[in-house]
Amino acid sequence: MEEFEAGFPLHPELVKLLTLKTGTLGNFQRVRGMLRLLARTVARLWETRPADAYAVHTHHIDPGFEPIRLELVTRLKQDIYVPAIRAEIAGADQSSALAEQLDAGAFKGLPAYGSYVARSIFMHTLAFNEALRGLNAEELRYAILGPATDIAFIDDARKRFVTDSAYLDDKPGAPLRFLAEANLTQIIRREETNVDREEARSRLVAYIRDLFAGPNLNLVPFAAGPHDVPDDDGSGRPYLVLSSHDAVQVIGDAVRIDPLIEKVFLHRGAGNDWRHNRNNLVFVIADAAGVPGMKARMLRHLALESLRVPGKLKDLADYQVAKLNEEFEVSKQRLALAVQQCYRHIFFPSRNRVEGANCDLAHTVVDIQTASDRPGDGQKQVVTQLQNVNKLRLPTDQPDSPVYVRDRTPLKKGQITTAALRSEFRQDASLPMLVGDDVFIKGIRQGIDQGDYVYQSGELLRGKGDPHAEIKVDEQSFVFTASYAEDHGIWPRPTPVPTPSQIDGIAAPAGTPTSTPYGVPEPGSARGAHSPGTIEAEDVLKAALNRVFEQARNSGVQSLGTLTIRPFDKGDALKLVPLVNSVPNASKRIELEASFETPGKSEASVAYKGELDGAAALRDYLEPQFRAAADSDASVAFVLCFDPPMAVNGASVDGLVQRLTRLVSPVAHVIATIGDDKS
């Protein structure tokens, strides 16, 4: 032994192990057996020549080396540990055992800390007396430590090995030692393989749906197409479209708009009609890197849940039952965390679209730390991130500047109904998304208080300096700009002037225009006849056209000579060009004034008045310019002159309305001139 040690220095811990632990085995020969084991170990060292070997340590006894394995398993009759050796120390295939996986992963390029830990624990397990089996963390450090090894890596490898080992003794307070049978970790792994994959998928889908439900956004889980996502006001709440992780994923840093997301954003129903309320959608997409971990967490959660049934608990020790219950509670939080860290990509409406995208969608991502703050409340992280990018307004938030809203909406033309203005927030991607009407109403009141707006609903008129009143969001309530209200005599309130009928005490004749107590015409009284011989209406195009024809019929008008359509949205106006041009038996003219600012701060303006046939090329030019512009504006009016005048009764009316509204339905101002005398 002394001659052996003189040629190959032995670590003192190895000598102590072989004499005081391995030597207690009844079939271990203290001299010949020890020399035989050491000779095989030195042969293995001479073959591998590890750079960190300055002496023969316990961890140099490699059970993966066949002569050493046979010495331990056959001569020492320790074959009960064969499953542990193959699963934890040296597998049949390269990097199949746990220790080899650690060497190739966390400790790649370093000494084989994973194998060193596993081999040392295994050799200390081979003892006859139960009390001698195993070692503690300090003894493990001493056994492995050398000039080329680091204590920090030794401790890290020990913790990783203990966490994932399926054969270490898992009793509380037990030393580091192997068991012949699997511990609770292996029992859980086996149960994971028995979990029905279809049930796991269904449970995961239901869990994700519940995780992202909430009070601020209408959840649309796992939408398969435009038909799954409504195109309405959502009862005041935007729609949160949750895409299936099996259908749509964001891969790495290559952020792009998936065709399914683009189709849902642009279309509605069967996919043939354009979606109007595009600023009312938010998409949440899974990160491809997080999908496997999320599915694995669900499998583990279901396995733990299955093991907690009374029929299986009776087969476990008390300490294993306690640990199982603890692991089950921890699995709930880990599952929620995995789902939120996976579903962290958010696409929202914005003019600053994703590079290369064909629709107005921008991208933001929830960082891992934020996703980890509130496991179990997925919608909250989406709402918070949308607030961080200044896109979403909750009822408690402050409204945007009234001047900003005025300049970004058709209100800049002077007037708009409160319902139409509220709809702009659901349609225009440059505006914020509103949860409920509270912020919208606060914005109108702020505009009134600052003198930017004037509000009128029925006989109620409110301007700067007036006390607060109820703000209604409907088609009968109007918001005026201060300049428009002043130019049209709406505000400041004119001094009431008694009418002759009031002075004489005689009732006014039927048909006399009525006035409010402040001398303001009743809403709608000035909208029925723009000037003598004209009829007008302002609404969604289809409704406005129907109202014009209905007013004409009610007034006894037989036919209309001209029809003027002024869409409020420039994009809708350009889409109307081919539709108006297809109207038969009429000459068509267009009056267009457009201006835009390029991203390079260059400005351009275009004006065109003439036949509609000549505007097709101009339309093709302006559409891409508006999409790329930093800011743009346009005023468009279509004038149809009917020859002969168009009858207000008959199939031609329905045909005209259907022709003009079959592809787009913008909000527009429609003015018609009477083509004949009343009957």
C-alpha positions as a printed Julia matrix, in Angstrom:
679×3 Matrix{Float64}:
    0.0    0.0     0.0
    2.83   2.35    0.83
    4.6    1.55   -2.46
    1.35   2.15   -4.3
    0.86   5.53   -2.63
    4.47   6.57   -3.25
    3.94   6.31   -7.01
    0.35   7.61   -7.01
   -0.48   9.97   -4.07
   -3.84   9.15   -2.53
   -6.18  11.76   -1.1
   -6.55  11.17    2.68
  -10.32  11.09    2.35
  -10.05   8.22   -0.16
   -7.93   6.15    2.22
  -10.41   6.79    5.03
  -13.32   5.82    2.78
  -11.83   2.51    1.69
  -10.78   1.48    5.18
  -13.68   2.71    7.32
  -16.68   2.49    4.96
  -16.07   0.22    1.96
  -14.0   -2.03    4.19
  -17.05  -2.8     6.32
  -18.66  -4.74    3.46
  -18.39  -8.47    4.21
  -17.2   -9.41    0.7
  -14.6   -6.62    0.38
  -11.01  -7.86    0.7
   -9.15  -5.17    2.59
   -5.81  -5.72    0.82
   -6.32  -7.42   -2.49
   -9.75  -5.86   -3.05
   -8.5   -2.38   -2.24
   -5.42  -2.77   -4.48
   -7.53  -4.15   -7.31
   -9.97  -1.21   -7.12
   -7.14   1.33   -6.93
   -5.3   -0.27   -9.84
   -8.38   0.0   -12.04
   -8.83   3.61  -10.94
   -5.22   4.51  -11.81
   -5.61   2.79  -15.16
   -8.65   4.92  -15.85
   -6.77   8.05  -14.81
   -3.86   7.14  -17.02
   -6.28   6.68  -19.91
   -8.25   9.91  -19.46
   -5.49  12.09  -17.92
   -7.8   14.75  -16.38
   -6.04  18.11  -16.12
   -7.34  18.72  -12.59
   -5.94  15.47  -11.1
   -3.03  16.03   -8.69
   -3.87  13.0    -6.52
   -6.22  10.05   -6.6
   -9.61  11.22   -5.2
  -12.78   9.34   -4.47
  -14.43  10.84   -7.54
  -11.8    9.21   -9.77
  -13.43   5.81   -9.07
  -15.61   5.82  -12.19
  -18.51   3.3   -12.26
  -18.85   4.08  -15.97
  -15.5    2.32  -16.57
  -16.38  -1.34  -17.13
  -13.6   -2.93  -15.0
  -14.52  -0.66  -12.06
  -18.24  -1.27  -12.57
  -17.73  -5.03  -12.52
  -15.59  -4.77   -9.38
  -18.32  -2.85   -7.56
  -21.4   -4.62   -8.91
  -20.15  -8.21   -9.23
  -17.36  -8.76   -6.7
  -18.88  -6.53   -4.02
  -22.42  -7.7    -4.94
  -23.85  -4.16   -5.1
  -26.07  -4.91   -8.1
  -29.06  -3.35   -6.31
  -27.56   0.02   -7.24
  -27.37  -0.68  -11.0
  -30.52   1.41  -11.77
  -29.1    4.3    -9.76
  -25.73   4.06  -11.52
  -27.29   4.11  -14.98
  -29.78   6.88  -14.2
  -27.57   9.14  -12.08
  -23.85   8.47  -12.63
  -22.97   6.75  -15.93
  -25.65   5.86  -18.45
  -25.53   3.47  -21.34
  -25.52   6.37  -23.83
  -23.34   9.47  -23.74
  -24.8   12.2   -21.5
  -27.83  10.06  -20.59
  -27.22  10.01  -16.83
  -28.0   13.02  -14.65
  -24.33  13.66  -13.77
  -23.31  13.52  -17.43
  -26.08  15.96  -18.34
  -24.75  18.42  -15.76
  -21.22  18.03  -17.12
  -22.37  18.73  -20.67
  -24.66  21.58  -19.65
  -24.03  23.81  -16.64
  -20.36  22.76  -16.27
  -19.34  22.47  -19.9
  -15.67  23.41  -20.32
  -15.0   22.94  -16.58
  -13.95  19.91  -14.54
  -16.71  17.3   -14.47
  -18.29  18.59  -11.25
  -21.55  16.72  -11.83
  -19.79  13.35  -12.12
  -17.44  14.17   -9.24
  -20.4   14.8    -6.93
  -22.3   11.69   -8.05
  -19.31   9.34   -7.8
  -18.3   10.63   -4.36
  -21.83  10.21   -2.98
  -22.08   6.72   -4.48
  -18.79   5.47   -3.01
  -19.78   6.8     0.42
  -23.05   4.88    0.08
  -21.21   1.53   -0.03
  -21.01   0.63    3.66
  -22.44  -2.19    5.75
  -23.61  -0.11    8.68
  -26.61   2.17    7.98
  -25.07   4.96   10.05
  -21.9    4.94    7.91
  -23.66   5.35    4.57
  -23.46   8.76    2.96
  -21.72  12.05    3.71
  -22.62  15.68    4.36
  -21.94  18.78    2.27
  -18.71  19.65    4.1
  -17.31  16.14    3.65
  -18.25  16.27   -0.04
  -16.32  19.52   -0.52
  -13.27  18.02    1.2
  -13.44  14.89   -0.96
  -13.48  16.82   -4.26
  -11.47  19.95   -3.49
   -8.07  20.25   -5.15
   -5.74  22.83   -6.72
   -7.86  22.92   -9.91
  -11.37  22.7    -8.41
  -13.53  25.44   -6.92
  -15.72  25.19   -3.82
  -18.44  27.36   -5.39
  -18.81  25.0    -8.35
  -18.79  21.98   -6.05
  -21.7   23.43   -4.05
  -23.56  24.4    -7.21
  -23.19  20.9    -8.65
  -24.36  19.36   -5.35
  -27.51  21.51   -5.28
  -28.36  20.76   -8.9
  -27.78  17.04   -8.41
  -29.88  16.87   -5.25
  -32.75  18.76   -6.89
  -33.02  16.45   -9.91
  -31.83  13.14   -8.49
  -34.32  10.27   -8.52
  -32.33   7.91   -6.26
  -30.9   10.06   -3.45
  -32.35   9.53    0.01
  -35.03  12.27    0.32
  -35.83  11.82    4.01
  -35.5   15.06    6.01
  -32.04  15.3     7.58
  -30.69  12.27    5.73
  -27.06  12.42    4.52
  -26.18  12.42    0.83
  -26.53   8.77   -0.16
  -28.15   6.64   -2.81
  -31.15   4.38   -2.37
  -31.74   1.14   -4.21
  -35.29   2.25   -5.06
  -36.52   5.47   -6.58
  -37.36   8.41   -4.33
  -40.36  10.74   -4.59
  -38.76  12.63   -7.49
  -38.73   9.46   -9.59
  -42.28   8.59   -8.52
  -43.45  11.98   -9.76
  -41.59  11.55  -13.06
  -43.22   8.19  -13.63
  -46.61   9.69  -12.91
  -45.88  12.44  -15.45
  -45.44   9.8   -18.15
  -48.88   8.39  -17.26
  -50.7   11.71  -17.6
  -53.03  11.71  -20.59
  -51.63  14.27  -23.07
  -55.04  15.25  -24.39
  -56.3   15.91  -20.88
  -53.17  17.95  -20.19
  -53.79  20.03  -23.32
  -57.43  20.66  -22.36
  -56.51  21.57  -18.8
  -53.8   23.93  -20.01
  -56.2   25.64  -22.42
  -58.77  26.11  -19.65
  -56.1   27.33  -17.24
  -54.76  29.93  -19.72
  -58.33  31.12  -20.39
  -58.99  31.64  -16.68
  -55.61  33.29  -16.13
  -56.23  36.04  -18.7
  -59.86  36.74  -17.81
  -60.4   40.06  -16.06
  -62.59  43.1   -15.54
  -60.97  45.56  -17.96
  -60.79  43.68  -21.28
  -63.22  41.31  -23.02
  -61.32  38.04  -23.39
  -61.62  36.19  -26.72
  -59.66  32.97  -26.08
  -57.99  31.03  -28.87
  -59.62  32.84  -31.8
  -59.41  30.77  -35.01
  -60.39  33.6   -37.37
  -62.26  36.91  -37.77
  -65.6   35.18  -37.09
  -64.54  34.56  -33.46
  -63.87  38.25  -32.73
  -66.89  40.63  -32.66
  -66.71  44.02  -34.36
  -68.83  45.96  -31.87
  -68.25  48.3   -28.96
  -67.64  45.42  -26.57
  -69.9   47.09  -23.97
  -67.22  49.73  -23.53
  -64.3   47.31  -23.06
  -61.68  46.5   -25.74
  -61.25  42.89  -26.84
  -58.23  40.89  -25.66
  -57.61  38.28  -28.38
  -55.66  35.36  -26.92
  -54.06  33.29  -29.68
  -53.42  29.58  -29.25
  -49.79  28.74  -28.51
  -50.07  25.82  -30.94
  -51.22  28.1   -33.78
  -49.28  31.37  -33.41
  -45.89  31.93  -31.78
  -43.2   34.62  -31.74
  -39.86  32.97  -32.51
  -36.78  34.61  -31.01
  -36.24  38.25  -31.94
  -37.86  37.9   -35.37
  -41.05  39.79  -34.54
  -43.57  39.77  -37.37
  -47.32  39.89  -37.77
  -48.68  36.38  -38.25
  -51.15  36.11  -41.19
  -53.89  34.93  -38.81
  -53.42  38.01  -36.59
  -53.43  40.3   -39.62
  -56.63  38.7   -40.96
  -58.44  39.04  -37.62
  -57.32  42.66  -37.28
  -58.39  43.72  -40.77
  -61.56  41.68  -41.29
  -64.68  40.54  -39.49
  -67.27  37.81  -39.86
  -66.42  35.37  -42.62
  -63.39  37.47  -43.52
  -64.87  39.31  -46.51
  -65.95  42.5   -44.73
  -63.56  45.09  -43.36
  -63.39  45.52  -39.6
  -64.35  49.0   -38.4
  -63.42  48.9   -34.71
  -59.76  48.06  -35.19
  -58.62  50.23  -32.31
  -60.63  47.96  -30.04
  -58.4   44.86  -30.31
  -55.3   43.7   -28.43
  -53.49  40.46  -29.28
  -51.48  38.34  -26.83
  -49.09  35.84  -28.43
  -46.96  33.06  -26.92
  -43.18  33.06  -26.99
  -41.96  29.92  -28.77
  -39.17  29.41  -26.25
  -41.63  29.29  -23.35
  -44.13  26.78  -24.77
  -42.25  23.55  -23.82
  -41.69  24.74  -20.25
  -45.34  25.75  -19.9
  -46.52  22.33  -21.05
  -44.02  20.6   -18.74
  -45.31  22.6   -15.77
  -48.86  21.5   -16.51
  -47.78  17.84  -16.74
  -46.02  18.08  -13.38
  -49.01  19.82  -11.79
  -51.37  17.09  -13.03
  -48.97  14.36  -11.89
  -48.81  15.84   -8.4
  -52.58  16.21   -8.37
  -52.98  12.56   -9.37
  -50.6   11.34   -6.63
  -52.61  13.16   -3.95
  -55.61  10.84   -4.26
  -56.09   8.7    -1.09
  -55.42   5.43   -2.92
  -51.87   6.5    -3.81
  -51.01   8.45   -0.67
  -51.2    5.31    1.45
  -48.18   3.88   -0.43
  -45.98   6.85    0.53
  -44.14   7.57    3.74
  -45.36  10.42    5.92
  -42.42  12.64    5.01
  -43.12  11.97    1.31
  -46.79  12.91    1.73
  -45.78  16.19    3.36
  -43.28  16.92    0.59
  -45.83  15.96   -2.06
  -48.37  18.46   -0.68
  -45.69  21.13   -0.56
  -44.65  20.43   -4.15
  -48.29  20.58   -5.26
  -48.76  24.07   -3.83
  -45.49  25.22   -5.37
  -46.53  23.76   -8.75
  -49.54  26.11   -8.86
  -47.35  29.2    -8.71
  -44.77  27.74  -11.1
  -47.5   26.93  -13.63
  -48.94  30.45  -13.44
  -45.45  31.88  -13.79
  -44.66  29.68  -16.79
  -47.88  30.71  -18.57
  -47.31  34.43  -18.01
  -43.66  34.22  -19.06
  -44.77  32.4   -22.21
  -47.7   34.68  -23.16
  -45.77  37.94  -23.03
  -45.87  39.3   -26.59
  -48.53  42.0   -27.09
  -49.63  43.47  -30.42
  -51.77  46.61  -30.25
  -53.16  49.16  -32.78
  -50.73  51.94  -33.61
  -49.58  53.99  -36.59
  -46.01  53.04  -35.59
  -46.52  49.59  -37.04
  -44.11  46.65  -36.84
  -41.46  46.88  -39.54
  -42.65  45.15  -42.68
  -46.25  44.83  -41.44
  -49.27  45.37  -43.7
  -51.54  46.67  -40.93
  -51.37  49.21  -38.1
  -50.13  46.93  -35.32
  -47.23  47.69  -32.99
  -45.43  45.27  -30.69
  -44.41  45.36  -27.05
  -43.15  42.61  -24.81
  -43.54  42.01  -21.08
  -40.1   41.48  -19.56
  -39.51  38.32  -17.54
  -39.25  40.19  -14.23
  -42.6   41.94  -14.71
  -44.26  38.68  -15.74
  -42.97  37.11  -12.51
  -44.34  39.8   -10.19
  -48.01  38.75  -10.18
  -48.36  35.06  -11.09
  -52.03  34.26  -11.58
  -53.2   37.6   -13.03
  -52.38  37.5   -16.73
  -54.74  40.28  -17.82
  -53.21  42.63  -15.27
  -49.78  42.36  -16.89
  -51.33  43.11  -20.32
  -53.19  46.15  -18.98
  -50.06  47.41  -17.21
  -47.92  47.04  -20.33
  -50.48  48.87  -22.5
  -50.51  51.68  -19.96
  -46.71  51.77  -20.03
  -46.76  52.35  -23.79
  -49.47  55.02  -23.35
  -52.12  53.07  -25.27
  -54.81  52.15  -22.73
  -56.91  54.43  -20.49
  -58.68  52.99  -17.45
  -61.67  54.78  -15.86
  -59.38  56.23  -13.18
  -56.9   57.68  -15.71
  -56.77  61.26  -16.91
  -58.11  62.02  -20.42
  -56.0   63.13  -23.35
  -55.79  66.8   -24.23
  -59.07  68.06  -25.77
  -57.04  69.9   -28.42
  -55.24  66.66  -29.35
  -58.57  64.81  -29.65
  -60.06  67.63  -31.7
  -57.17  67.65  -34.18
  -57.12  63.84  -34.52
  -60.84  63.33  -35.16
  -63.59  64.69  -37.44
  -64.37  67.14  -34.64
  -61.81  69.43  -36.28
  -64.49  70.13  -38.91
  -66.52  71.85  -36.21
  -69.12  69.4   -34.91
  -69.72  65.72  -34.22
  -72.14  63.64  -32.2
  -70.83  62.22  -28.94
  -71.57  58.69  -30.19
  -69.55  59.27  -33.38
  -66.69  60.81  -31.41
  -66.65  57.84  -29.04
  -66.57  55.52  -32.05
  -63.43  57.26  -33.28
  -61.6   55.9   -30.23
  -62.55  52.39  -31.35
  -61.57  52.92  -34.98
  -58.55  55.22  -35.18
  -55.27  53.48  -34.27
  -53.63  56.83  -33.47
  -55.99  57.34  -30.51
  -55.8   55.6   -27.12
  -58.05  52.67  -26.25
  -60.68  53.45  -23.62
  -62.06  51.11  -20.97
  -65.61  52.35  -20.45
  -66.87  55.87  -21.14
  -65.61  57.56  -17.96
  -62.37  58.89  -19.45
  -64.19  59.95  -22.63
  -66.76  61.94  -20.63
  -64.02  63.46  -18.47
  -62.29  64.57  -21.68
  -65.43  66.34  -22.94
  -65.88  68.09  -19.6
  -62.25  69.13  -19.59
  -62.68  70.53  -23.11
  -65.75  72.49  -21.96
  -63.94  73.85  -18.89
  -60.95  74.94  -21.0
  -63.16  76.65  -23.56
  -62.28  74.25  -26.41
  -65.67  72.5   -26.63
  -69.35  73.36  -26.48
  -71.82  70.57  -25.66
  -75.47  70.41  -26.72
  -78.08  67.75  -26.03
  -81.71  68.67  -26.66
  -82.37  71.94  -24.83
  -79.22  71.52  -22.72
  -76.32  73.72  -23.81
  -73.05  73.83  -21.88
  -69.95  75.91  -22.46
  -67.06  77.36  -20.5
  -68.12  78.61  -17.08
  -71.3   76.54  -16.89
  -71.76  74.0   -14.09
  -71.21  70.33  -14.87
  -74.13  68.43  -16.35
  -74.75  64.91  -17.54
  -72.85  64.1   -20.75
  -74.76  61.66  -22.93
  -73.06  59.42  -25.47
  -75.66  59.11  -28.23
  -76.59  60.37  -31.7
  -78.72  63.23  -30.33
  -75.91  64.89  -28.35
  -73.3   67.06  -30.07
  -69.84  68.42  -29.38
  -68.86  71.65  -31.15
  -65.49  73.32  -31.35
  -65.48  76.76  -29.77
  -64.81  78.49  -33.1
  -67.59  76.58  -34.88
  -70.07  77.34  -32.1
  -69.18  81.03  -32.24
  -69.4   81.22  -36.06
  -72.85  79.59  -36.05
  -74.3   81.61  -33.21
  -74.49  78.65  -30.82
  -72.07  80.0   -28.2
  -71.99  82.38  -26.38
  -75.71  82.1   -25.85
  -77.61  84.8   -27.74
  -79.87  87.04  -25.65
  -83.43  85.67  -25.72
  -85.65  87.82  -27.96
  -89.42  87.6   -27.48
  -91.24  86.54  -30.63
  -94.33  88.43  -31.83
  -96.48  85.52  -30.73
  -95.1   85.82  -27.2
  -95.79  89.56  -27.18
  -99.32  89.3   -28.54
 -100.16  86.13  -26.62
 -100.99  84.33  -29.87
  -99.69  80.83  -30.59
  -97.11  80.58  -33.36
  -98.31  79.04  -36.6
  -97.61  75.39  -37.2
  -94.25  74.79  -38.86
  -92.55  77.81  -37.29
  -89.0   76.81  -36.21
  -88.8   76.47  -32.45
  -86.01  77.76  -30.25
  -84.53  76.75  -26.95
  -84.79  79.16  -23.99
  -81.38  80.45  -25.12
  -82.41  81.01  -28.73
  -80.54  77.94  -30.06
  -82.36  75.9   -32.72
  -83.52  72.45  -31.72
  -81.07  69.73  -32.76
  -82.07  68.43  -36.16
  -84.18  71.47  -37.08
  -81.3   72.94  -39.08
  -80.24  69.55  -40.39
  -83.39  68.78  -42.34
  -82.91  71.65  -44.78
  -79.42  73.0   -45.27
  -80.83  75.76  -47.46
  -84.0   76.12  -49.54
  -84.3   73.15  -51.85
  -81.84  70.89  -50.01
  -82.04  67.99  -47.58
  -79.13  66.74  -45.48
  -78.18  64.12  -42.88
  -75.05  63.14  -40.99
  -74.51  59.54  -39.89
  -73.0   56.26  -41.02
  -73.31  56.48  -44.81
  -76.06  53.89  -45.16
  -78.14  55.49  -42.41
  -77.51  59.01  -43.74
  -78.64  58.06  -47.27
  -81.76  56.37  -45.99
  -82.61  59.41  -43.84
  -82.22  61.76  -46.82
  -84.55  59.69  -49.01
  -87.01  59.25  -46.14
  -87.1   63.01  -45.47
  -87.63  63.62  -49.18
  -90.55  61.22  -49.33
  -92.1   62.64  -46.15
  -91.83  66.15  -47.62
  -93.57  65.12  -50.83
  -90.41  65.4   -52.96
  -90.57  63.23  -56.09
  -86.92  63.22  -57.19
  -83.42  64.46  -56.37
  -81.16  66.32  -58.76
  -77.78  66.05  -57.0
  -76.27  64.13  -54.12
  -73.14  65.33  -52.27
  -71.27  62.91  -49.96
  -68.57  64.2   -47.58
  -66.89  61.31  -45.66
  -65.18  62.34  -42.44
  -62.39  59.75  -42.63
  -59.89  60.19  -45.46
  -59.2   56.46  -45.71
  -62.9   55.67  -46.14
  -63.18  58.47  -48.65
  -60.51  56.97  -50.89
  -62.22  53.57  -50.69
  -65.44  55.2   -51.91
  -63.88  56.4   -55.19
  -64.57  53.23  -57.25
  -67.98  52.75  -55.6
  -69.17  56.27  -56.47
  -67.73  55.9   -59.96
  -69.92  52.81  -60.52
  -73.22  54.72  -60.0
  -75.16  54.73  -63.31
  -77.18  57.58  -64.89
  -75.17  60.29  -63.16
  -72.17  62.49  -63.8
  -69.63  62.22  -61.0
  -67.29  64.9   -59.72
  -64.84  64.96  -56.82
  -63.47  67.87  -54.79
  -60.32  66.83  -52.91
  -57.83  68.74  -50.79
  -55.11  66.67  -49.11
  -51.92  67.38  -47.22
  -49.38  65.14  -45.55
  -46.05  65.28  -43.77
  -43.41  62.67  -44.63
  -41.28  60.95  -41.94
  -38.47  63.27  -43.06
  -40.59  66.32  -42.1
  -41.26  67.29  -45.73
  -44.74  68.66  -46.43
  -46.93  68.23  -49.5
  -50.44  69.29  -50.45
  -52.73  68.26  -53.3
  -55.96  69.81  -54.59
  -58.19  68.35  -57.3
  -61.61  69.36  -58.57
  -63.01  67.63  -61.6
  -64.41  64.48  -63.09
  -64.16  61.39  -60.88
  -62.7   59.29  -63.73
  -59.49  61.3   -63.53
  -59.04  60.74  -59.79
  -58.18  57.02  -59.9
  -54.46  57.63  -60.36
  -54.52  60.29  -57.63
  -56.17  57.8   -55.26
  -53.48  55.2   -55.98
  -50.84  57.82  -55.19
  -52.38  59.13  -51.97
  -53.17  55.8   -50.25
  -49.52  54.75  -49.69
  -48.56  58.36  -48.87
  -51.17  58.48  -46.07
  -49.97  55.14  -44.67
  -46.33  56.25  -44.56
  -46.95  59.85  -43.47
  -46.12  61.11  -40.0
  -49.27  63.23  -40.2
  -51.92  63.66  -42.86
  -55.3   65.24  -43.5
  -57.78  65.33  -46.35
  -61.16  66.79  -47.23
  -63.12  64.89  -49.88
  -66.56  65.54  -51.37
  -68.3   63.47  -54.07
  -70.98  65.19  -56.17
  -73.43  63.08  -58.22
  -75.63  64.9   -60.73
  -78.58  62.76  -61.88
  -79.92  63.24  -65.41
  -82.83  62.69  -65.38
  -83.4   63.38  -61.65
  -83.51  60.21  -59.55
  -86.9   59.22  -58.13
  -86.97  58.89  -54.35
  -89.3   55.9   -54.62
  -88.52  52.63  -56.31
  -85.76  50.06  -56.63
  -83.2   52.61  -57.83
  -82.91  54.03  -54.31
  -82.12  50.66  -52.72
  -79.7   49.9   -55.54
  -77.84  53.19  -54.99
  -77.55  52.65  -51.23
  -76.38  49.09  -51.65
  -73.85  50.06  -54.32
  -72.28  52.8   -52.19
  -72.11  50.83  -48.93
  -71.31  47.25  -49.98
  -67.58  47.46  -49.14
  -67.24  50.36  -46.72
  -69.57  52.15  -44.33
  -68.01  55.45  -43.27
  -69.52  58.27  -41.26
  -70.45  60.96  -43.76
  -72.39  64.18  -44.33
  -74.92  63.76  -47.18
  -76.6   66.74  -48.91
  -79.27  66.29  -51.59
  -80.9   68.93  -53.81
  -84.49  68.59  -54.86
  -84.97  67.79  -58.53
  -88.63  68.87  -58.9
  -91.37  70.75  -57.11
  -93.34  69.2   -54.31
  -96.6   67.61  -55.36
